[in-house]
């Protein structure tokens, strides 16, 4: 099926108990993929080649421009994320000449060439101090993890300046749990 595509959009949400700012994951080393990302309007873009075995990677490895649209979280409906995704796809359809011309967007979103998951260093209950999409500076408090038995509290801070692209919802976490994705 993929070999018959002119372009491919794979649509995802955040994984278990995590949410994502609407964003495109794309291999920005490929000019046709860059062009595809520009058709989505004001949607953040995160450079990522994609893991071997994924639909997006299989498509790009075969010369078909492909992106993954990540928006919202799993297991519940996030209307704003869905609306952003629909608007982005409608804009892409228009840009590709597959539908009527539309102008729906405000200022463009940034492109991120690097991101990391900041992880909890202790187990306990995670409480976030930031919101999805928020800009942070190096050293800013992202959240705390509190042990419910001892009340020992550990802080999770930003290792560098960036923006919260994904994050865990408040929940019980173990040491090493991916809590905040900063681009």
PDB file of N, CA and C in Angstrom, residues 21-60:
ATOM      1  N   UNK A  21       2.081  17.996  22.576  1.00  0.00           N
ATOM      2  CA  UNK A  21       1.721  19.201  21.851  1.00  0.00           C
ATOM      3  C   UNK A  21       1.581  18.788  20.390  1.00  0.00           C
ATOM      4  N   UNK A  22       0.558  19.269  19.660  1.00  0.00           N
ATOM      5  CA  UNK A  22       0.479  18.896  18.243  1.00  0.00           C
ATOM      6  C   UNK A  22       1.804  19.205  17.544  1.00  0.00           C
ATOM      7  N   UNK A  23       2.365  18.169  16.902  1.00  0.00           N
ATOM      8  CA  UNK A  23       3.681  18.302  16.284  1.00  0.00           C
ATOM      9  C   UNK A  23       3.833  17.269  15.177  1.00  0.00           C
ATOM     10  N   UNK A  24       4.727  17.578  14.273  1.00  0.00           N
ATOM     11  CA  UNK A  24       5.080  16.631  13.215  1.00  0.00           C
ATOM     12  C   UNK A  24       6.448  16.058  13.530  1.00  0.00           C
ATOM     13  N   UNK A  25       6.580  14.754  13.409  1.00  0.00           N
ATOM     14  CA  UNK A  25       7.891  14.110  13.487  1.00  0.00           C
ATOM     15  C   UNK A  25       8.292  13.853  12.048  1.00  0.00           C
ATOM     16  N   UNK A  26       9.487  14.303  11.671  1.00  0.00           N
ATOM     17  CA  UNK A  26       9.873  14.244  10.268  1.00  0.00           C
ATOM     18  C   UNK A  26      11.381  14.184  10.123  1.00  0.00           C
ATOM     19  N   UNK A  27      11.844  13.460   9.103  1.00  0.00           N
ATOM     20  CA  UNK A  27      13.260  13.403   8.770  1.00  0.00           C
ATOM     21  C   UNK A  27      13.588  14.634   7.931  1.00  0.00           C
ATOM     22  N   UNK A  28      14.099  15.662   8.600  1.00  0.00           N
ATOM     23  CA  UNK A  28      14.342  16.950   7.944  1.00  0.00           C
ATOM     24  C   UNK A  28      15.595  16.954   7.079  1.00  0.00           C
ATOM     25  N   UNK A  29      16.275  15.812   6.961  1.00  0.00           N
ATOM     26  CA  UNK A  29      17.406  15.726   6.041  1.00  0.00           C
ATOM     27  C   UNK A  29      16.932  15.449   4.617  1.00  0.00           C
ATOM     28  N   UNK A  30      15.623  15.185   4.461  1.00  0.00           N
ATOM     29  CA  UNK A  30      15.062  14.880   3.144  1.00  0.00           C
ATOM     30  C   UNK A  30      14.204  16.061   2.662  1.00  0.00           C
ATOM     31  N   UNK A  31      14.622  16.730   1.571  1.00  0.00           N
ATOM     32  CA  UNK A  31      13.919  17.926   1.088  1.00  0.00           C
ATOM     33  C   UNK A  31      12.418  17.723   0.839  1.00  0.00           C
ATOM     34  N   UNK A  32      12.019  16.588   0.326  1.00  0.00           N
ATOM     35  CA  UNK A  32      10.595  16.358   0.059  1.00  0.00           C
ATOM     36  C   UNK A  32       9.797  16.235   1.361  1.00  0.00           C
ATOM     37  N   UNK A  33      10.425  15.734   2.403  1.00  0.00           N
ATOM     38  CA  UNK A  33       9.774  15.651   3.710  1.00  0.00           C
ATOM     39  C   UNK A  33       9.630  17.058   4.294  1.00  0.00           C
ATOM     40  N   UNK A  34      10.675  17.878   4.154  1.00  0.00           N
ATOM     41  CA  UNK A  34      10.605  19.270   4.620  1.00  0.00           C
ATOM     42  C   UNK A  34       9.443  19.978   3.929  1.00  0.00           C
ATOM     43  N   UNK A  35       9.332  19.797   2.631  1.00  0.00           N
ATOM     44  CA  UNK A  35       8.242  20.418   1.856  1.00  0.00           C
ATOM     45  C   UNK A  35       6.879  19.942   2.373  1.00  0.00           C
ATOM     46  N   UNK A  36       6.767  18.658   2.703  1.00  0.00           N
ATOM     47  CA  UNK A  36       5.509  18.123   3.240  1.00  0.00           C
ATOM     48  C   UNK A  36       5.170  18.779   4.572  1.00  0.00           C
ATOM     49  N   UNK A  37       6.149  18.962   5.448  1.00  0.00           N
ATOM     50  CA  UNK A  37       5.879  19.589   6.754  1.00  0.00           C
ATOM     51  C   UNK A  37       5.373  21.016   6.591  1.00  0.00           C
ATOM     52  N   UNK A  38       5.858  21.708   5.576  1.00  0.00           N
ATOM     53  CA  UNK A  38       5.449  23.097   5.350  1.00  0.00           C
ATOM     54  C   UNK A  38       4.002  23.206   4.911  1.00  0.00           C
ATOM     55  N   UNK A  39       3.418  22.114   4.471  1.00  0.00           N
ATOM     56  CA  UNK A  39       2.026  22.117   4.046  1.00  0.00           C
ATOM     57  C   UNK A  39       1.026  22.029   5.183  1.00  0.00           C
ATOM     58  N   UNK A  40       1.480  21.855   6.413  1.00  0.00           N
ATOM     59  CA  UNK A  40       0.582  21.680   7.555  1.00  0.00           C
ATOM     60  C   UNK A  40       0.195  22.978   8.253  1.00  0.00           C
ATOM     61  N   UNK A  41       0.740  24.103   7.845  1.00  0.00           N
ATOM     62  CA  UNK A  41       0.434  25.344   8.552  1.00  0.00           C
ATOM     63  C   UNK A  41       1.262  25.459   9.816  1.00  0.00           C
ATOM     64  N   UNK A  42       0.750  26.144  10.808  1.00  0.00           N
ATOM     65  CA  UNK A  42       1.493  26.442  12.034  1.00  0.00           C
ATOM     66  C   UNK A  42       1.505  25.249  12.990  1.00  0.00           C
ATOM     67  N   UNK A  43       2.286  24.240  12.637  1.00  0.00           N
ATOM     68  CA  UNK A  43       2.436  23.049  13.462  1.00  0.00           C
ATOM     69  C   UNK A  43       3.909  22.872  13.765  1.00  0.00           C
ATOM     70  N   UNK A  44       4.247  22.675  15.040  1.00  0.00           N
ATOM     71  CA  UNK A  44       5.639  22.456  15.432  1.00  0.00           C
ATOM     72  C   UNK A  44       6.172  21.216  14.725  1.00  0.00           C
ATOM     73  N   UNK A  45       7.458  21.245  14.410  1.00  0.00           N
ATOM     74  CA  UNK A  45       8.111  20.128  13.730  1.00  0.00           C
ATOM     75  C   UNK A  45       9.307  19.694  14.561  1.00  0.00           C
ATOM     76  N   UNK A  46       9.435  18.385  14.764  1.00  0.00           N
ATOM     77  CA  UNK A  46      10.560  17.812  15.499  1.00  0.00           C
ATOM     78  C   UNK A  46      11.315  16.878  14.560  1.00  0.00           C
ATOM     79  N   UNK A  47      12.600  17.174  14.338  1.00  0.00           N
ATOM     80  CA  UNK A  47      13.419  16.320  13.472  1.00  0.00           C
ATOM     81  C   UNK A  47      13.584  14.948  14.111  1.00  0.00           C
ATOM     82  N   UNK A  48      13.285  13.923  13.344  1.00  0.00           N
ATOM     83  CA  UNK A  48      13.436  12.543  13.795  1.00  0.00           C
ATOM     84  C   UNK A  48      13.410  11.647  12.567  1.00  0.00           C
ATOM     85  N   UNK A  49      14.402  10.781  12.432  1.00  0.00           N
ATOM     86  CA  UNK A  49      14.431   9.890  11.273  1.00  0.00           C
ATOM     87  C   UNK A  49      13.394   8.789  11.391  1.00  0.00           C
ATOM     88  N   UNK A  50      12.949   8.492  12.586  1.00  0.00           N
ATOM     89  CA  UNK A  50      11.978   7.417  12.794  1.00  0.00           C
ATOM     90  C   UNK A  50      12.683   6.082  12.984  1.00  0.00           C
ATOM     91  N   UNK A  51      12.132   5.266  13.822  1.00  0.00           N
ATOM     92  CA  UNK A  51      12.736   3.968  14.125  1.00  0.00           C
ATOM     93  C   UNK A  51      12.545   3.004  12.955  1.00  0.00           C
ATOM     94  N   UNK A  52      13.509   2.143  12.769  1.00  0.00           N
ATOM     95  CA  UNK A  52      13.404   1.095  11.751  1.00  0.00           C
ATOM     96  C   UNK A  52      12.173   0.251  12.064  1.00  0.00           C
ATOM     97  N   UNK A  53      11.385  -0.036  11.038  1.00  0.00           N
ATOM     98  CA  UNK A  53      10.177  -0.835  11.220  1.00  0.00           C
ATOM     99  C   UNK A  53       8.906  -0.018  11.364  1.00  0.00           C
ATOM    100  N   UNK A  54       9.037   1.310  11.502  1.00  0.00           N
ATOM    101  CA  UNK A  54       7.841   2.147  11.581  1.00  0.00           C
ATOM    102  C   UNK A  54       7.346   2.471  10.179  1.00  0.00           C
ATOM    103  N   UNK A  55       6.081   2.798  10.077  1.00  0.00           N
ATOM    104  CA  UNK A  55       5.471   3.127   8.791  1.00  0.00           C
ATOM    105  C   UNK A  55       6.172   4.323   8.150  1.00  0.00           C
ATOM    106  N   UNK A  56       6.420   5.364   8.937  1.00  0.00           N
ATOM    107  CA  UNK A  56       7.055   6.572   8.395  1.00  0.00           C
ATOM    108  C   UNK A  56       8.449   6.260   7.862  1.00  0.00           C
ATOM    109  N   UNK A  57       9.217   5.526   8.602  1.00  0.00           N
ATOM    110  CA  UNK A  57      10.582   5.190   8.167  1.00  0.00           C
ATOM    111  C   UNK A  57      10.560   4.333   6.908  1.00  0.00           C
ATOM    112  N   UNK A  58       9.637   3.364   6.858  1.00  0.00           N
ATOM    113  CA  UNK A  58       9.533   2.508   5.668  1.00  0.00           C
ATOM    114  C   UNK A  58       9.208   3.348   4.433  1.00  0.00           C
ATOM    115  N   UNK A  59       8.306   4.313   4.601  1.00  0.00           N
ATOM    116  CA  UNK A  59       7.944   5.171   3.467  1.00  0.00           C
ATOM    117  C   UNK A  59       9.131   6.013   3.020  1.00  0.00           C
ATOM    118  N   UNK A  60       9.774   6.719   3.965  1.00  0.00           N
ATOM    119  CA  UNK A  60      10.888   7.591   3.572  1.00  0.00           C
ATOM    120  C   UNK A  60      12.057   6.792   3.019  1.00  0.00           C
TER     121      UNK A  60
END
